Coordinates of C-alpha atoms in Angstrom, one line a residue:
M298 CA 100.2 88.0 105.3
A299 CA 99.0 85.2 107.5
T300 CA 95.3 85.2 108.0
P301 CA 94.5 82.4 110.8
E302 CA 90.9 81.0 111.6
A303 CA 88.6 83.7 112.7
F304 CA 88.6 84.3 116.5
S305 CA 85.2 83.3 118.2
L306 CA 84.9 83.8 121.9
N307 CA 82.6 80.5 122.0
N308 CA 85.1 78.1 121.2
H309 CA 88.2 79.7 123.0
S310 CA 89.7 79.0 126.4
R311 CA 89.0 80.1 130.0
F312 CA 91.9 82.6 129.5
Q313 CA 90.0 84.4 126.6
R314 CA 86.8 84.2 128.2
A315 CA 88.1 85.9 131.3
I316 CA 89.3 88.8 129.3
F317 CA 85.7 89.7 128.9
N318 CA 84.8 89.4 132.6
F319 CA 87.8 91.2 134.2
K320 CA 87.2 93.0 137.6
D321 CA 90.3 94.8 138.1
E322 CA 93.2 96.6 136.3
H323 CA 95.7 93.8 137.0
D324 CA 94.1 90.6 136.1
I325 CA 96.4 88.7 133.8
T326 CA 100.2 88.2 133.9
V327 CA 102.5 89.2 131.1
G328 CA 103.1 85.6 130.2
D329 CA 99.4 84.7 130.0
Y330 CA 98.8 88.0 127.9
L331 CA 101.2 86.8 125.3
L332 CA 99.8 83.3 125.3
T333 CA 96.3 84.8 124.7
R334 CA 97.3 86.8 122.0
L335 CA 98.8 83.6 120.3
E336 CA 95.7 81.9 121.0
Q337 CA 93.7 84.5 119.2
L338 CA 95.9 84.2 116.2
G339 CA 95.2 80.4 115.9
V340 CA 98.6 79.1 117.4
T341 CA 98.0 75.6 118.7
H342 CA 101.7 74.4 119.0
M343 CA 104.9 75.8 120.4
F344 CA 108.3 74.4 119.7
G345 CA 111.5 74.6 121.3
V346 CA 114.0 73.7 124.0
P347 CA 113.7 74.3 127.8
G348 CA 116.3 76.4 129.6
D349 CA 116.7 77.8 133.0
Y350 CA 115.7 81.3 131.6
N351 CA 112.5 80.2 130.1
L352 CA 111.2 77.7 132.7
G353 CA 108.8 80.0 134.3
F354 CA 107.0 80.9 131.0
L355 CA 107.1 77.2 130.1
D356 CA 105.0 76.5 133.4
L357 CA 102.3 78.7 131.8
V358 CA 102.6 77.0 128.7
E359 CA 102.2 73.8 130.0
D360 CA 99.0 74.9 132.0
H361 CA 97.5 76.5 128.9
P362 CA 94.5 74.4 127.4
A363 CA 94.9 75.6 123.9
I364 CA 98.6 75.6 123.1
E365 CA 100.7 72.6 123.3
W366 CA 104.3 72.5 124.1
V367 CA 106.6 70.5 121.6
G368 CA 110.0 69.9 122.9
N369 CA 112.8 69.3 120.2
C370 CA 116.4 67.9 120.4
N371 CA 117.8 71.3 119.6
E372 CA 117.0 75.0 118.8
L373 CA 117.9 74.6 115.2
N374 CA 115.4 71.8 114.5
A375 CA 112.7 73.7 116.8
S376 CA 113.2 76.7 114.5
Y377 CA 112.6 74.6 111.3
A378 CA 109.5 73.0 112.9
A379 CA 108.0 76.8 113.6
D380 CA 108.7 77.5 110.0
G381 CA 106.9 74.4 108.6
Y382 CA 104.0 75.0 111.2
A383 CA 103.5 78.6 110.0
R384 CA 103.6 77.6 106.2
I385 CA 100.7 75.1 106.7
K386 CA 98.7 76.8 109.6
N387 CA 98.6 80.1 107.8
T388 CA 99.6 81.8 111.3
V389 CA 102.5 82.4 113.4
G390 CA 105.1 79.7 114.1
V391 CA 106.7 80.0 117.5
V392 CA 110.1 78.8 118.6
L393 CA 111.1 79.5 122.4
T394 CA 114.6 79.3 123.4
T395 CA 116.8 80.3 126.2
F396 CA 119.2 83.4 126.4
G397 CA 122.3 83.1 124.3
V398 CA 123.3 79.6 123.8
G399 CA 119.5 78.6 122.7
E400 CA 118.9 81.6 120.4
L401 CA 122.1 81.4 118.8
S402 CA 121.4 78.0 118.0
A403 CA 118.2 78.8 116.3
I404 CA 119.3 81.7 114.3
N405 CA 120.0 79.9 111.1
G406 CA 116.4 78.7 111.1
I407 CA 115.2 82.3 111.8
A408 CA 117.4 83.6 109.2
G409 CA 115.7 81.2 106.6
A410 CA 112.3 82.1 107.8
F411 CA 113.3 85.6 106.8
S412 CA 114.6 85.0 103.6
E413 CA 111.6 82.8 102.6
M414 CA 108.9 85.3 104.2
V415 CA 107.5 82.9 106.9
P416 CA 106.1 84.5 110.1
V417 CA 107.9 83.1 113.1
L418 CA 108.0 84.5 116.5
N419 CA 111.5 84.1 117.9
L420 CA 110.7 84.1 121.7
V421 CA 113.5 84.2 124.0
G422 CA 113.7 83.8 127.8
V423 CA 116.3 86.1 129.2
P424 CA 117.6 87.2 132.5
S425 CA 115.6 89.5 134.8
T426 CA 115.5 93.2 134.2
V427 CA 117.5 93.8 137.2
Q428 CA 120.4 91.6 135.9
Q429 CA 120.2 93.4 132.6
I430 CA 121.1 96.6 134.3
S431 CA 123.6 95.3 136.9
K432 CA 125.3 93.0 134.4
P433 CA 126.6 90.2 136.8
L434 CA 128.7 87.3 135.4
L435 CA 126.0 85.0 134.5
H436 CA 126.1 81.8 132.5
H437 CA 125.1 82.0 128.8
T438 CA 126.7 85.4 128.6
L439 CA 130.0 86.3 126.8
G440 CA 131.6 87.3 130.3
D441 CA 132.2 90.8 129.2
G442 CA 128.8 92.5 130.0
R443 CA 127.3 92.6 126.8
F444 CA 123.7 91.4 127.5
D445 CA 122.7 92.9 124.2
A446 CA 124.8 91.2 121.9
Y447 CA 122.3 88.4 121.0
N448 CA 119.5 91.1 120.5
L449 CA 121.9 92.8 118.2
A450 CA 122.6 89.5 116.3
A451 CA 118.7 89.1 115.9
Q452 CA 118.3 92.4 114.5
Q453 CA 120.1 91.1 111.4
F454 CA 117.4 88.4 110.7
T455 CA 114.1 89.6 112.1
Y456 CA 111.7 92.3 110.8
S457 CA 111.3 94.0 114.2
Q458 CA 112.4 93.3 118.0
A459 CA 110.9 93.8 121.3
F460 CA 113.0 93.6 124.6
L461 CA 110.5 93.9 127.6
R462 CA 112.0 96.1 130.3
N463 CA 108.9 96.9 132.3
K464 CA 105.1 95.5 132.7
E465 CA 103.5 98.8 131.5
H466 CA 105.0 98.7 128.2
A467 CA 104.7 95.0 127.7
P468 CA 101.4 95.0 126.0
D469 CA 102.2 97.5 123.6
E470 CA 105.6 95.7 122.7
I471 CA 103.9 92.2 122.5
D472 CA 101.1 93.7 120.1
R473 CA 103.6 95.6 118.0
V474 CA 105.8 92.7 117.2
L475 CA 103.1 90.3 116.5
T476 CA 101.5 92.7 114.2
D477 CA 104.6 93.0 112.2
C478 CA 104.8 89.3 112.2
I479 CA 101.4 88.5 110.6
T480 CA 101.1 91.7 108.2
K481 CA 104.8 91.5 106.9
A482 CA 105.2 87.6 106.7
R483 CA 108.6 87.9 108.5
P484 CA 110.1 86.6 111.7
V485 CA 110.2 88.8 114.8
Y486 CA 112.1 88.9 117.9
L487 CA 110.5 89.1 121.5
A488 CA 113.0 88.9 124.7
L489 CA 110.9 87.9 128.0
P490 CA 112.7 88.6 131.1
T491 CA 112.4 86.0 134.0
D492 CA 110.8 88.6 136.4
L493 CA 108.1 89.9 133.9
V494 CA 106.8 86.4 133.3
S495 CA 104.2 86.7 136.2
A496 CA 103.9 90.5 136.5
K497 CA 100.3 91.4 136.5
I498 CA 98.9 93.7 133.9
S499 CA 95.5 94.6 132.7
S500 CA 93.9 92.5 129.9
R501 CA 91.8 95.3 128.6
R502 CA 93.7 95.4 125.3
L503 CA 93.1 91.8 124.5
R504 CA 89.4 92.8 123.7
I505 CA 90.7 94.4 120.5
P506 CA 92.1 91.7 118.0
L507 CA 95.3 92.4 116.2
N508 CA 95.1 93.9 112.9
R509 CA 95.9 91.3 110.2
N510 CA 94.7 93.5 107.3
P511 CA 97.1 95.6 104.7
P512 CA 97.4 99.2 105.5
A513 CA 94.5 101.3 104.1
E514 CA 95.0 102.4 100.4
D515 CA 94.5 105.9 98.9
P516 CA 91.3 104.8 96.8
R517 CA 92.1 107.3 94.1
L518 CA 95.5 105.9 93.5
Q519 CA 94.0 102.4 93.4
S520 CA 91.4 103.2 90.9
S521 CA 94.1 105.0 88.7
V522 CA 96.4 101.9 88.7
L523 CA 93.3 99.7 88.2
D524 CA 92.3 101.8 85.1
L525 CA 95.9 101.7 84.0
V526 CA 96.1 97.9 84.3
V527 CA 92.8 97.4 82.4
K528 CA 94.1 99.5 79.6
H529 CA 97.1 97.3 79.2
F530 CA 94.8 94.3 78.9
Q531 CA 92.8 96.0 76.4
E532 CA 95.7 96.9 74.5
A533 CA 96.9 93.2 74.5
E534 CA 93.4 92.2 73.1
G535 CA 93.2 89.6 75.7
D536 CA 96.4 87.8 74.6
A537 CA 97.6 87.7 78.3
V538 CA 98.8 85.0 80.8
V539 CA 99.1 84.9 84.7
L540 CA 102.3 83.9 86.2
V541 CA 102.0 83.0 89.9
D542 CA 105.1 83.2 92.3
A543 CA 106.0 82.5 95.9
C544 CA 104.7 85.9 97.4
A545 CA 101.0 84.9 96.4
I546 CA 101.4 82.0 99.0
R547 CA 103.3 84.2 101.6
Y548 CA 101.0 87.0 101.6
D549 CA 97.8 84.8 101.3
V550 CA 96.2 85.7 98.1
K551 CA 95.5 82.2 96.9
D552 CA 91.8 82.4 97.2
E553 CA 91.7 85.7 95.4
L554 CA 93.8 84.4 92.6
N555 CA 91.9 81.3 92.2
K556 CA 88.7 83.3 91.8
F557 CA 90.5 85.5 89.3
I558 CA 91.4 82.7 87.0
K559 CA 87.8 81.2 87.4
K560 CA 86.1 84.4 86.7
T561 CA 88.4 85.7 83.9
G562 CA 89.6 82.5 82.0
F563 CA 93.2 83.6 81.4
P564 CA 95.9 81.0 81.1
V565 CA 97.7 80.8 84.4
F566 CA 101.2 79.4 85.2
S567 CA 103.3 79.0 88.3
T568 CA 107.1 79.2 89.0
P569 CA 108.7 76.6 91.1
M570 CA 108.2 78.6 94.3
G571 CA 104.7 79.3 93.3
K572 CA 103.6 75.8 92.8
T573 CA 100.1 74.9 94.4
A574 CA 99.2 78.5 94.9
I575 CA 96.9 77.6 92.0
D576 CA 94.7 74.3 91.8
E577 CA 96.8 72.5 89.3
N578 CA 93.3 70.7 88.3
L579 CA 92.1 73.8 86.7
E580 CA 91.5 73.8 83.2
R581 CA 93.2 76.9 82.7
Y582 CA 96.5 75.9 84.5
G583 CA 99.2 75.2 82.1
G584 CA 102.1 74.1 84.4
V585 CA 105.5 75.4 85.8
Y586 CA 107.5 78.3 84.1
F587 CA 111.0 77.8 84.8
G588 CA 112.8 80.0 82.5
S589 CA 115.2 78.4 79.9
I590 CA 114.5 74.8 81.5
S591 CA 110.8 75.0 81.1
R592 CA 109.0 72.5 79.0
P593 CA 109.0 73.7 75.4
E594 CA 105.2 74.4 75.1
I595 CA 105.1 76.4 78.4
K596 CA 108.2 78.4 77.5
E597 CA 106.7 79.3 74.3
K598 CA 103.2 80.1 75.7
V599 CA 104.4 82.7 78.4
E600 CA 107.1 84.1 76.5
S601 CA 105.0 85.0 73.5
A602 CA 102.1 86.6 75.3
K603 CA 101.6 90.1 74.7
L604 CA 101.0 90.6 78.5
V605 CA 102.2 88.7 81.6
L606 CA 100.6 89.5 84.9
S607 CA 103.1 88.4 87.4
V608 CA 101.5 87.8 90.8
G609 CA 104.1 87.9 93.9
P610 CA 107.1 87.6 92.0
L611 CA 110.4 86.3 93.7
K612 CA 113.0 86.2 91.0
T613 CA 115.7 84.3 92.7
D614 CA 118.4 82.3 90.8
L615 CA 117.0 78.9 91.6
N616 CA 113.4 80.1 91.0
T617 CA 114.3 81.5 87.4
A618 CA 116.7 78.8 86.4
N619 CA 119.6 81.2 86.9
F620 CA 117.8 84.4 85.9
S621 CA 116.8 83.0 82.4
Y622 CA 113.4 84.5 82.1
N623 CA 112.8 85.8 78.7
I624 CA 109.9 88.3 79.4
P625 CA 110.4 91.8 78.5
V626 CA 109.7 94.3 81.2
E627 CA 107.6 96.2 78.5
R628 CA 105.1 93.3 78.6
T629 CA 104.9 92.8 82.4
I630 CA 102.7 93.8 85.1
E631 CA 103.9 92.8 88.7
L632 CA 101.4 92.6 91.9
H633 CA 103.4 92.7 95.1
F634 CA 101.9 92.7 98.7
D635 CA 102.6 96.4 99.3
H636 CA 103.1 97.7 95.5
T637 CA 102.2 97.4 92.0
K638 CA 104.7 97.8 89.1
I639 CA 103.3 98.5 85.6
Q640 CA 106.2 98.1 83.2
Y641 CA 108.9 100.4 84.6
A642 CA 106.6 102.5 86.9
V643 CA 106.0 101.8 90.6
F644 CA 103.1 102.4 92.4
P645 CA 103.7 102.2 96.5
G646 CA 100.7 101.4 98.5
V647 CA 98.8 99.6 95.8
G648 CA 99.0 95.9 97.4
M649 CA 97.6 92.7 95.7
K650 CA 95.3 91.5 98.6
N651 CA 92.9 94.3 98.0
F652 CA 93.7 94.8 94.5
I653 CA 93.2 91.4 92.9
P654 CA 89.2 91.3 93.8
K655 CA 88.8 94.7 92.2
L656 CA 90.8 93.5 89.2
T657 CA 88.8 90.3 88.8
E658 CA 85.5 92.4 88.6
R659 CA 87.0 94.6 86.0
L660 CA 88.5 92.0 83.9
K661 CA 85.8 89.2 84.0
S662 CA 84.2 90.7 80.6
F663 CA 87.5 89.1 78.9
H664 CA 86.4 85.5 79.8
A665 CA 84.9 84.7 76.5
A666 CA 88.1 85.8 74.6
A667 CA 90.4 84.6 77.2
S668 CA 89.0 81.1 77.3
M669 CA 89.9 80.8 73.7
L670 CA 93.6 81.0 74.4
S671 CA 95.0 77.7 74.1
V672 CA 96.8 76.3 77.4
P673 CA 99.3 73.3 77.6
K674 CA 98.2 70.1 78.8
F675 CA 99.7 69.6 82.2
F676 CA 99.7 66.0 82.9
N677 CA 101.6 63.2 84.4
F678 CA 103.6 60.7 82.2
V679 CA 105.4 57.7 83.5
P680 CA 107.9 56.4 80.9
H681 CA 108.5 52.8 80.3
E682 CA 112.0 52.4 80.6
K683 CA 114.0 49.1 79.6
T684 CA 116.3 48.8 82.5
E685 CA 116.2 47.8 86.1
I686 CA 118.0 50.9 87.2
I687 CA 115.8 53.7 88.8
T688 CA 116.1 57.0 87.0
H689 CA 114.8 60.3 87.9
D690 CA 112.9 60.3 84.8
F691 CA 111.0 57.5 86.0
F692 CA 110.9 57.9 89.9
W693 CA 109.2 61.2 90.1
P694 CA 106.2 60.6 87.5
R695 CA 105.8 57.4 89.2
V696 CA 105.6 59.1 92.7
G697 CA 103.3 61.5 91.2
E698 CA 100.7 58.7 91.0
F699 CA 101.0 58.0 94.5
F700 CA 99.9 61.7 95.6
R701 CA 96.4 62.3 97.0
P702 CA 94.2 65.5 97.3
K703 CA 95.2 67.6 100.2
D704 CA 98.7 65.8 100.5
I705 CA 101.4 68.0 102.1
I706 CA 104.7 67.3 100.1
V707 CA 107.9 68.6 101.6
T708 CA 111.0 68.5 99.5
E709 CA 114.5 69.0 100.7
T710 CA 117.3 71.0 98.8
S711 CA 118.7 69.7 95.8
S712 CA 117.3 66.9 93.8
P713 CA 113.7 66.9 95.1
N714 CA 113.4 70.7 94.7
F715 CA 114.1 70.7 91.1
A716 CA 112.3 67.4 90.1
I717 CA 108.8 67.9 91.8
P718 CA 107.7 71.2 89.8
D719 CA 107.1 69.2 86.6
I720 CA 104.8 66.8 88.5
P721 CA 101.1 67.7 88.7
L722 CA 99.8 67.5 92.1
P723 CA 96.2 66.8 93.2
E724 CA 93.6 69.2 94.4
G725 CA 94.3 70.8 98.0
S726 CA 97.8 69.6 97.9
I727 CA 100.6 72.0 99.3
L728 CA 104.2 71.9 98.4
V729 CA 106.6 73.2 100.9
S730 CA 110.1 73.7 100.1
Q731 CA 113.1 76.1 100.8
L732 CA 114.3 77.1 97.4
L733 CA 115.7 80.5 98.4
W734 CA 117.3 80.0 101.6
G735 CA 118.3 76.2 100.7
S736 CA 119.3 75.0 104.2
I737 CA 120.2 71.3 104.1
G738 CA 118.5 69.4 106.8
W739 CA 115.4 72.1 107.0
S740 CA 112.9 69.9 105.7
V741 CA 112.9 67.3 108.5
G742 CA 112.3 69.7 111.4
S743 CA 109.7 71.7 108.8
L744 CA 108.0 68.2 108.4
L745 CA 107.3 68.0 112.0
G746 CA 105.8 71.5 112.4
A747 CA 103.8 71.0 109.1
S748 CA 102.5 67.5 110.2
L749 CA 101.0 69.0 113.4
A750 CA 99.3 72.0 111.6
A751 CA 98.0 69.5 109.1
R752 CA 96.2 67.4 111.7
K753 CA 94.7 70.6 113.2
K754 CA 93.4 71.7 109.7
G755 CA 92.0 68.2 108.7
L756 CA 94.7 68.1 105.7
G757 CA 96.1 64.7 104.4
R758 CA 99.3 62.9 104.5
C759 CA 102.7 64.8 105.2
I760 CA 105.4 63.2 102.8
L761 CA 108.9 64.1 102.9
F762 CA 111.6 63.5 100.2
I763 CA 115.1 63.9 101.2
G764 CA 118.2 61.6 100.9
D765 CA 121.6 61.3 102.3
G766 CA 123.6 64.6 102.2
S767 CA 120.2 66.0 100.7
M768 CA 120.5 64.4 97.3

């Protein structure tokens, strides 16, 4: 779940300040309403390609003091850039295209964001509401009157969709899909007709921030699940390890996790997709568990533990070394964004964002015993090879000495994705990869978005590893 920088009236634009001084019921356009919502969420850049169905909205973007337009060579690259931006900025990435030809070009990038759980707004400029009804033979259509064909396609790759049809319902629909985007960490689709861009509506709703928090949980259920989890830790006599995976990053529990490890002292490992969720300089961090191809000392430690607390698991083929985990369900507790699984029992509505802090308080008494558990040393070793040929065994550890704190490392599908997990990364660094969707070329566009987000957040260098044909 994305959690952008806190909204403050003092440091936001004249668009937002005007909201708190409105004088009539129709004081903002639909287009500016949308832009203000995006600004409130911390969006500073919008990616895309101009087209005649989105030019009116683009005029508003160009005039907006807080959101910068970033034109791309094509819509696919723009969707990749929005993906990379969202991952680093911890907010919504926005890709703007035109009707039909533009949105279909972007759809691979949107599908990748869905697969990888990245909050991206797929914003499309479409023909006017009148034309949607009369269905003239317009350019960028299929020529058979099916103006909804592209919306139907988008439904397969976005969590929710909104096709604005009148100004009265526009604020409701905009808020609905944006809320879905930031709470579900999935892309959403919004179609903006040309004649609604400048339609005037009330800005009253903008006084109420969009809800970024998980749904309210049943406190009795949460307490019962908490007691059950603590009981399993007690039965394991503290012989437990923590395994951090991709969804811990996607649903923004990195801070909660790092506090949990520091207060409880349990050994912690990550999966390839969970790498950099935990500070790799922590004394209790033991490296990357990668199923059957893990380092022997890591494999033994994880698989022999009496209890494994798996946080945000995403057990894909490439994240588990072809499903080669050797961790029995009977020794596993899984924390997900919307449920908790204890062995075979599933408890819907007990999500990890609210659960981890409470679990930290209950388990911090284990710190003395947990701190006695050995943790493999995760360090970088550069071999001295007697050859002029640069091998992977030498190259990646050597590159590891090049990284600095707060660097953003982007790895392309293929060799970089499988080599980087064994390289310790400095404090505050962020690894960006697409191990589940695996679209060749994604990393280049993603780097653009990540770089712009990194500049806004005061992060370090953005470094891309990619080769000819993704090798």
